[in-house]
Tab-separated table of C-alpha atoms in Angstrom:
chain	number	residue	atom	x	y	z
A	1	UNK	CA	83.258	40.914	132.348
A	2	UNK	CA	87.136	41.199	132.672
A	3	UNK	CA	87.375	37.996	134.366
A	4	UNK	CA	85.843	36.666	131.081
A	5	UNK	CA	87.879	38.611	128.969
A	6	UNK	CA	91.103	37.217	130.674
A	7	UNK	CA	89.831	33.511	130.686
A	8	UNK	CA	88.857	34.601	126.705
A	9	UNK	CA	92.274	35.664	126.432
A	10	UNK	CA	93.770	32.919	127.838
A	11	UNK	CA	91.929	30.687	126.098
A	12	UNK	CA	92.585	31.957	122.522
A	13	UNK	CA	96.090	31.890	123.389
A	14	UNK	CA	97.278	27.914	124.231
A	15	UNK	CA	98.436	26.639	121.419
A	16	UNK	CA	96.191	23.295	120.220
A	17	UNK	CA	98.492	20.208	119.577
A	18	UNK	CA	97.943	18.994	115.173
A	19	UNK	CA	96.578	15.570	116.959
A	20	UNK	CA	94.454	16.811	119.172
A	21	UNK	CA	91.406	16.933	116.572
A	22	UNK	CA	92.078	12.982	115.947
A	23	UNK	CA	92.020	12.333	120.131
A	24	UNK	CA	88.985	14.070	120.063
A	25	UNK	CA	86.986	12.150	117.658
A	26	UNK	CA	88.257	9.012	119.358
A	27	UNK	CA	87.266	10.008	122.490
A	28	UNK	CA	83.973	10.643	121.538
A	29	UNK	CA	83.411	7.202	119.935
A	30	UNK	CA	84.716	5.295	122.791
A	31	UNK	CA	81.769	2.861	124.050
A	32	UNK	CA	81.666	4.557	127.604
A	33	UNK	CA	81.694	7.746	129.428
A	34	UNK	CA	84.708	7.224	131.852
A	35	UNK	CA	86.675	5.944	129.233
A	36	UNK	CA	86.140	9.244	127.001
A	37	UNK	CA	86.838	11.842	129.859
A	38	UNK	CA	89.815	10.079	130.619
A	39	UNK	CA	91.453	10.568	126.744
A	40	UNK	CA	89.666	13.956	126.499
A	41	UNK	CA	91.616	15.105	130.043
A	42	UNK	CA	95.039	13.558	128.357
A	43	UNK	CA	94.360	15.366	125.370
A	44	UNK	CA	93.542	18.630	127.172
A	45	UNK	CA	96.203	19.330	129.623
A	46	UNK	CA	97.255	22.179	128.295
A	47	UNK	CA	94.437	24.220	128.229
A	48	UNK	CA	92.919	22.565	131.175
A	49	UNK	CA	93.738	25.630	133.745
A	50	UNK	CA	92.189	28.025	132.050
A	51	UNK	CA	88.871	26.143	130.298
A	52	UNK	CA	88.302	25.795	134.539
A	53	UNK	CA	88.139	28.733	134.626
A	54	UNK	CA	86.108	29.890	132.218
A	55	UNK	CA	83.740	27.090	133.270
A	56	UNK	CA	83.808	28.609	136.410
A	57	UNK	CA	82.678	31.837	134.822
A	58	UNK	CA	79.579	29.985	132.720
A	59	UNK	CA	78.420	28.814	135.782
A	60	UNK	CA	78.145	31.891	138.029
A	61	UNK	CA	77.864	34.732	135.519
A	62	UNK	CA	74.544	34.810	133.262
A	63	UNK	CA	76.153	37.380	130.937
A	64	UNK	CA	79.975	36.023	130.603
A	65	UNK	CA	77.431	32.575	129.717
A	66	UNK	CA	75.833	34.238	126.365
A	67	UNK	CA	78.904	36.239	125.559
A	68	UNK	CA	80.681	32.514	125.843
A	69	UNK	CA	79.073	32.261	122.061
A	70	UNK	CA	82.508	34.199	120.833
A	71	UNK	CA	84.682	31.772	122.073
A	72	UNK	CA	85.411	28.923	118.946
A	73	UNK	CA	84.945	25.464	120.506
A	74	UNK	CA	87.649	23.984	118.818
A	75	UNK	CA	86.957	23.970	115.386
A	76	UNK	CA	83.265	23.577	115.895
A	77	UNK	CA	83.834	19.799	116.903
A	78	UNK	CA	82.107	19.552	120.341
A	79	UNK	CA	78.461	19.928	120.522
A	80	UNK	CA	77.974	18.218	123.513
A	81	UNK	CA	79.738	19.888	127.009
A	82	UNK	CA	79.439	19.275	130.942
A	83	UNK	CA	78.500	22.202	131.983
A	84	UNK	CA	78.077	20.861	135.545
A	85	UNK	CA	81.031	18.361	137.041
A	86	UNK	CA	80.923	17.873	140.717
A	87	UNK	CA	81.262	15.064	143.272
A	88	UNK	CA	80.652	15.897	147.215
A	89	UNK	CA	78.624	14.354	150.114
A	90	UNK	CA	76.162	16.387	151.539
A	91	UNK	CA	73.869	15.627	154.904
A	92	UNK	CA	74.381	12.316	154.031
A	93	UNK	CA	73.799	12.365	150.306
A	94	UNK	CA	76.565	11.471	148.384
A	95	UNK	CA	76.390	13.291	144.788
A	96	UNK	CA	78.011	12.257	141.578
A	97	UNK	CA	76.586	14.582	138.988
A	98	UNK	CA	77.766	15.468	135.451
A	99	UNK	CA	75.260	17.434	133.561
A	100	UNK	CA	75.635	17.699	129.816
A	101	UNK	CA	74.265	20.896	127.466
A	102	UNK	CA	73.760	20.652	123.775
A	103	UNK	CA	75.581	23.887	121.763
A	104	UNK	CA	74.615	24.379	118.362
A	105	UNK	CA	72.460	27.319	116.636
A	106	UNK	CA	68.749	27.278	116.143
A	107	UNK	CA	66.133	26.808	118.911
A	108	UNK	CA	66.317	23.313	119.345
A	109	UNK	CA	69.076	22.905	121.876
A	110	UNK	CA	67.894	25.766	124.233
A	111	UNK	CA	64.616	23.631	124.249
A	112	UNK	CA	66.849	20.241	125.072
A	113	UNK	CA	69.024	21.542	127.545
A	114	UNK	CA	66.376	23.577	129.616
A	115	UNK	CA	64.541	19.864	129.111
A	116	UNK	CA	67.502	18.322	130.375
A	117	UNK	CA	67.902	21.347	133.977
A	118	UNK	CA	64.090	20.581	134.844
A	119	UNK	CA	64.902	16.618	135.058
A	120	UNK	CA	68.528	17.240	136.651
A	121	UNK	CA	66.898	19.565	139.221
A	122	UNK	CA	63.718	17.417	140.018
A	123	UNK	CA	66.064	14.773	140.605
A	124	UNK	CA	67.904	16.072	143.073
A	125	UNK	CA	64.792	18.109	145.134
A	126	UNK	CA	63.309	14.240	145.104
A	127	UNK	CA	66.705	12.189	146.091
A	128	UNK	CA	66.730	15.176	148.974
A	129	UNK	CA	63.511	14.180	149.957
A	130	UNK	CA	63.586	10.787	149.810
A	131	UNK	CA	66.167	11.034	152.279
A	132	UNK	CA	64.717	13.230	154.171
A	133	UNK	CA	61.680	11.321	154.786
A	134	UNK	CA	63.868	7.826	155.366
A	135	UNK	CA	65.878	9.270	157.796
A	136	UNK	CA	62.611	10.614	159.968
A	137	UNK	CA	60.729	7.277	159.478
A	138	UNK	CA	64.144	5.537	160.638
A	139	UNK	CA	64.071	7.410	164.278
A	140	UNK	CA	60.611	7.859	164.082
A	141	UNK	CA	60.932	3.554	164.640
A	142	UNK	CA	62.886	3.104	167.552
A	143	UNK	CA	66.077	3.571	165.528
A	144	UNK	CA	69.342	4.836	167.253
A	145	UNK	CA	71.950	7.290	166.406
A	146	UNK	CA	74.665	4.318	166.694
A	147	UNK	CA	72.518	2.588	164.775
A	148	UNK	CA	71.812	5.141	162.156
A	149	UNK	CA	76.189	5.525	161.868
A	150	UNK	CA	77.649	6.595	158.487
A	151	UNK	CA	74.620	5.687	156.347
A	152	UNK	CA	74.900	7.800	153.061
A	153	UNK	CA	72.987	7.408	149.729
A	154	UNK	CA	74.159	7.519	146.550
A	155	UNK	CA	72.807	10.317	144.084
A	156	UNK	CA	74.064	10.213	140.455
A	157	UNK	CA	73.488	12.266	136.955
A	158	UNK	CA	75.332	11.402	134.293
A	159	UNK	CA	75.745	10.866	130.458
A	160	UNK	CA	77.147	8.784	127.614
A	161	UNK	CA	77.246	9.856	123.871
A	162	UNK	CA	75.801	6.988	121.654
A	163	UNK	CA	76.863	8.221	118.600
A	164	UNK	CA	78.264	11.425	117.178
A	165	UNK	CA	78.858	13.004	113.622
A	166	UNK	CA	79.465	16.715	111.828
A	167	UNK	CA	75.297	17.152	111.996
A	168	UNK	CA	74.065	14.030	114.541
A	169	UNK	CA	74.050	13.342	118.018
A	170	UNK	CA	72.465	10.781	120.038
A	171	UNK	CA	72.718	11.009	123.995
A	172	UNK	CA	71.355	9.487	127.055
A	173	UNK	CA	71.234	11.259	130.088
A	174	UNK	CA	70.732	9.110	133.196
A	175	UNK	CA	69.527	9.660	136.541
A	176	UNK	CA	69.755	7.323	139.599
A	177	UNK	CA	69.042	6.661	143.356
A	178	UNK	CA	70.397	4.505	145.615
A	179	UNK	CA	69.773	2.977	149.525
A	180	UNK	CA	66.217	4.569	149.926
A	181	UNK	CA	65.267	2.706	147.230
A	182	UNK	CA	67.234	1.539	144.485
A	183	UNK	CA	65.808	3.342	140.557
A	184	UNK	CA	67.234	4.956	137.346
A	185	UNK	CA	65.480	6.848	135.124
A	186	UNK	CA	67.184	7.885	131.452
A	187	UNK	CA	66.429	10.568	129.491
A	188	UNK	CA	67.489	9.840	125.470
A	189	UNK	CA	67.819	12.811	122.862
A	190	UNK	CA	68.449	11.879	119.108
A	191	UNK	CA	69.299	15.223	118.010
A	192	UNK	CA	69.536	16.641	113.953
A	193	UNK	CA	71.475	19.420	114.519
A	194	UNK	CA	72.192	20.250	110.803
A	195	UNK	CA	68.249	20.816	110.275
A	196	UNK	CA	67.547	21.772	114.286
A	197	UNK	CA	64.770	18.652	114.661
A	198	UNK	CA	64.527	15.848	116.979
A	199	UNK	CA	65.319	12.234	114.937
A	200	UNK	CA	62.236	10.035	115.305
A	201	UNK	CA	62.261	6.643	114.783
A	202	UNK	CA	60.439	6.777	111.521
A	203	UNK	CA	63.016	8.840	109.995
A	204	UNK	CA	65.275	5.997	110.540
A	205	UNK	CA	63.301	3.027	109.579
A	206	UNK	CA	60.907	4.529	107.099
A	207	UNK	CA	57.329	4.206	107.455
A	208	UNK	CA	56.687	0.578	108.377
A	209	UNK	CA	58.959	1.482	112.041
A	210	UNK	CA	56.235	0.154	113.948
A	211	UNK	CA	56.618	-3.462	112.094
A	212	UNK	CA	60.200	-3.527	111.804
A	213	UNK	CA	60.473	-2.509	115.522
A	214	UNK	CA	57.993	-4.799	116.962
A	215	UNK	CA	59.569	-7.585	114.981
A	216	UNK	CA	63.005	-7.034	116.575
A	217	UNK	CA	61.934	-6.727	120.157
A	218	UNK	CA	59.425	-10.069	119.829
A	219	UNK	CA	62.824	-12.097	118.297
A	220	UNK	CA	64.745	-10.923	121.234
A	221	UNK	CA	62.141	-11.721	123.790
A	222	UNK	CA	61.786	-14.741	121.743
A	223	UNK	CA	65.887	-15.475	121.993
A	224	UNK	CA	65.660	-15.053	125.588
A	225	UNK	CA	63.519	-18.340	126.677
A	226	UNK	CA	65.716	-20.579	127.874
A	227	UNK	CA	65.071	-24.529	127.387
A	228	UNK	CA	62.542	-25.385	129.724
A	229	UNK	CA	60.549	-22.326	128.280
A	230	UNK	CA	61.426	-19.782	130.977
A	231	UNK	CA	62.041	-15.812	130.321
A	232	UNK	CA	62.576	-12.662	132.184
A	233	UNK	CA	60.326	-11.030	130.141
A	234	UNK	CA	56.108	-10.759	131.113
A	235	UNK	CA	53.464	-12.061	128.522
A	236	UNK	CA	51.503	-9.349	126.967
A	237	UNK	CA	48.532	-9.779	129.271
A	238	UNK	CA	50.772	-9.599	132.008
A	239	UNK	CA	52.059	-5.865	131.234
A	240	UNK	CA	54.458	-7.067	128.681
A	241	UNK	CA	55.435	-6.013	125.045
A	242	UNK	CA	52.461	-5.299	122.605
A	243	UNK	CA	53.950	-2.377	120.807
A	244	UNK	CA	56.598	0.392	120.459
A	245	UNK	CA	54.725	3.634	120.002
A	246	UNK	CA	55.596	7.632	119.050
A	247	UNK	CA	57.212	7.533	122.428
A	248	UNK	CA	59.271	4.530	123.091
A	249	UNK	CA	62.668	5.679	123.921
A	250	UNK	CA	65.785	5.229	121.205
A	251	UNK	CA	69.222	5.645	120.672
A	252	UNK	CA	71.511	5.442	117.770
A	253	UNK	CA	74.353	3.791	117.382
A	254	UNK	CA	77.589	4.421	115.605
A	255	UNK	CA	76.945	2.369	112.541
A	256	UNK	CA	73.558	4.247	111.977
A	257	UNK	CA	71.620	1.354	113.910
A	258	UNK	CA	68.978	2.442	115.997
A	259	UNK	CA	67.941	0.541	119.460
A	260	UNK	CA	64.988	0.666	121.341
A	261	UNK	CA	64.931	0.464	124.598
A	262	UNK	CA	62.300	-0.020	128.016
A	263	UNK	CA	62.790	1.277	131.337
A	264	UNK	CA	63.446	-1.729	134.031
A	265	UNK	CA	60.382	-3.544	135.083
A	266	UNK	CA	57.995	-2.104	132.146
A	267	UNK	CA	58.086	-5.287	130.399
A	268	UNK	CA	60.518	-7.684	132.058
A	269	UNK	CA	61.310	-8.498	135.476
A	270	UNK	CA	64.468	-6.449	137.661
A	271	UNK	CA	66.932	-9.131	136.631
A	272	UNK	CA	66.510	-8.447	132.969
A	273	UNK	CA	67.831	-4.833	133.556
A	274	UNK	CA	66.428	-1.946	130.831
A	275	UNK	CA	65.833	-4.387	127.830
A	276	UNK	CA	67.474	-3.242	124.681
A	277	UNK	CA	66.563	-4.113	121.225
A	278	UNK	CA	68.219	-3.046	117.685
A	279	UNK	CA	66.520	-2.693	114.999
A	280	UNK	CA	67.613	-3.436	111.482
A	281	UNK	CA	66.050	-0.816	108.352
């Protein structure tokens, strides 16, 4: 514990800049990830060495983690932090992981962040795999070593905030795959933190969600057919839209507006991407 206590110490000790709390909340509300690490990083240089270290700590020492609960997170703003940052290529798998944990009191975010380990680390066991088994069906067929060269694939976690307040956060964590086959799967959380519940979509809208969520998704579908009638998206009989449900996936934006969304190829073709649709109260 005294390389805790030092990294406490040291900590405690840098002084915080009176415009650093303004960065902050702009970082967090830009529109993308990259963009808010970068102003975070330029607002953090001075306490950068140490937080490293400390991070460093978290990561390898179960008790320095749960004594980390002392240490004031400045001012109580960030409820959101990576606490896994890493890019390196291993055996051919090229990793670009940042792995986000939820800390706030009640029971809620253990259950969140432990939700969010089991999909980071399934992930990764299956992008292994997949690999695995490509590369042994590859020379398996004739294929040669020249041949075969500097092949990598691509293996990425990563987040982006939606929308933050004092009590509210809304999250997607995404998860994606690339030269074995090509996928991305995202994980979104739509968190309460003031009352420690999950936000549904009826808490939102009210309770006619279903109609007012069905009716924005078949006007955007709708919007989408172009003038000789063609769309991305399939008819209903073809495995297209009939209804959102208890668990279509949602996130909510900054203004309050929340925007349902569908994984690629659930009810549109590739090109059309993961559909997104918001939803007006």
């Amino acid at each position: 514990m005294n390389e805790f206590k030092n990294a406490k110490e040291a900590y405690e000790s840098v002084p915080i800049p009176e415009e650093l709390d303004g960065l902050v909340r702009q970082a967090i509300r830009q529109g993308r990830h990259n963009g808010r690490r970068r102003l975070l990083r330029r607002a953090l240089t001075a306490a950068a060495a140490c937080f490293a270290l400390l991070v460093g700590v978290l990561n390898v020492s179960p008790a320095a983690a749960a004594a980390a609960a002392e240490i004031p997170v400045l001012g109580g703003l960030f409820q959101i932090l990576t606490v896994r940052d890493y890019t390196q290529t291993v055996d051919g798998i090229h990793y670009q992981v940042s792995v986000p944990a939820v800390q706030a009191e009640g029971g809620l975010s253990q259950q969140v962040n432990d939700a969010i380990q089991t999909q980071v680390d399934a992930h990764l066991a299956k992008a292994k795999q997949d690999w695995e088994d490509y590369r042994e069906a590859f020379f398996a067929t004739g294929g040669s070593e020249e041949e075969w060269g500097g092949r990598e694939m691509d293996v990425i976690v990563d987040y982006e905030i939606k929308s933050l307040t004092d009590s509210r956060v809304s999250f997607v964590v995404s998860l994606s795959e690339g030269w074995v086959s090509s996928f991305e799967e995202r994980y979104y959380y739509n968190l309460d933190l003031a009352e420690n519940r999950t936000i549904t979509l009826e808490m939102v809208l009210g309770e006619n969600w279903v109609e007012l969520c069905n009716d924005a998704v078949r006007r955007g579908i709708a919007d989408s057919v172009d003038e000789e009638g063609f769309t991305l998206f399939f008819a209903p009989e073809e495995g297209g839209f009939v209804t959102v449900d208890e668990n279509t996936a949602f996130y909510i934006r900054e203004d309050g507006t929340p925007v349902v969304t569908f994984p690629r190829y659930s009810i549109a073709a590739g090109a059309a991407g993961s559909p997104e649709f918001a939803v007006a109260g």
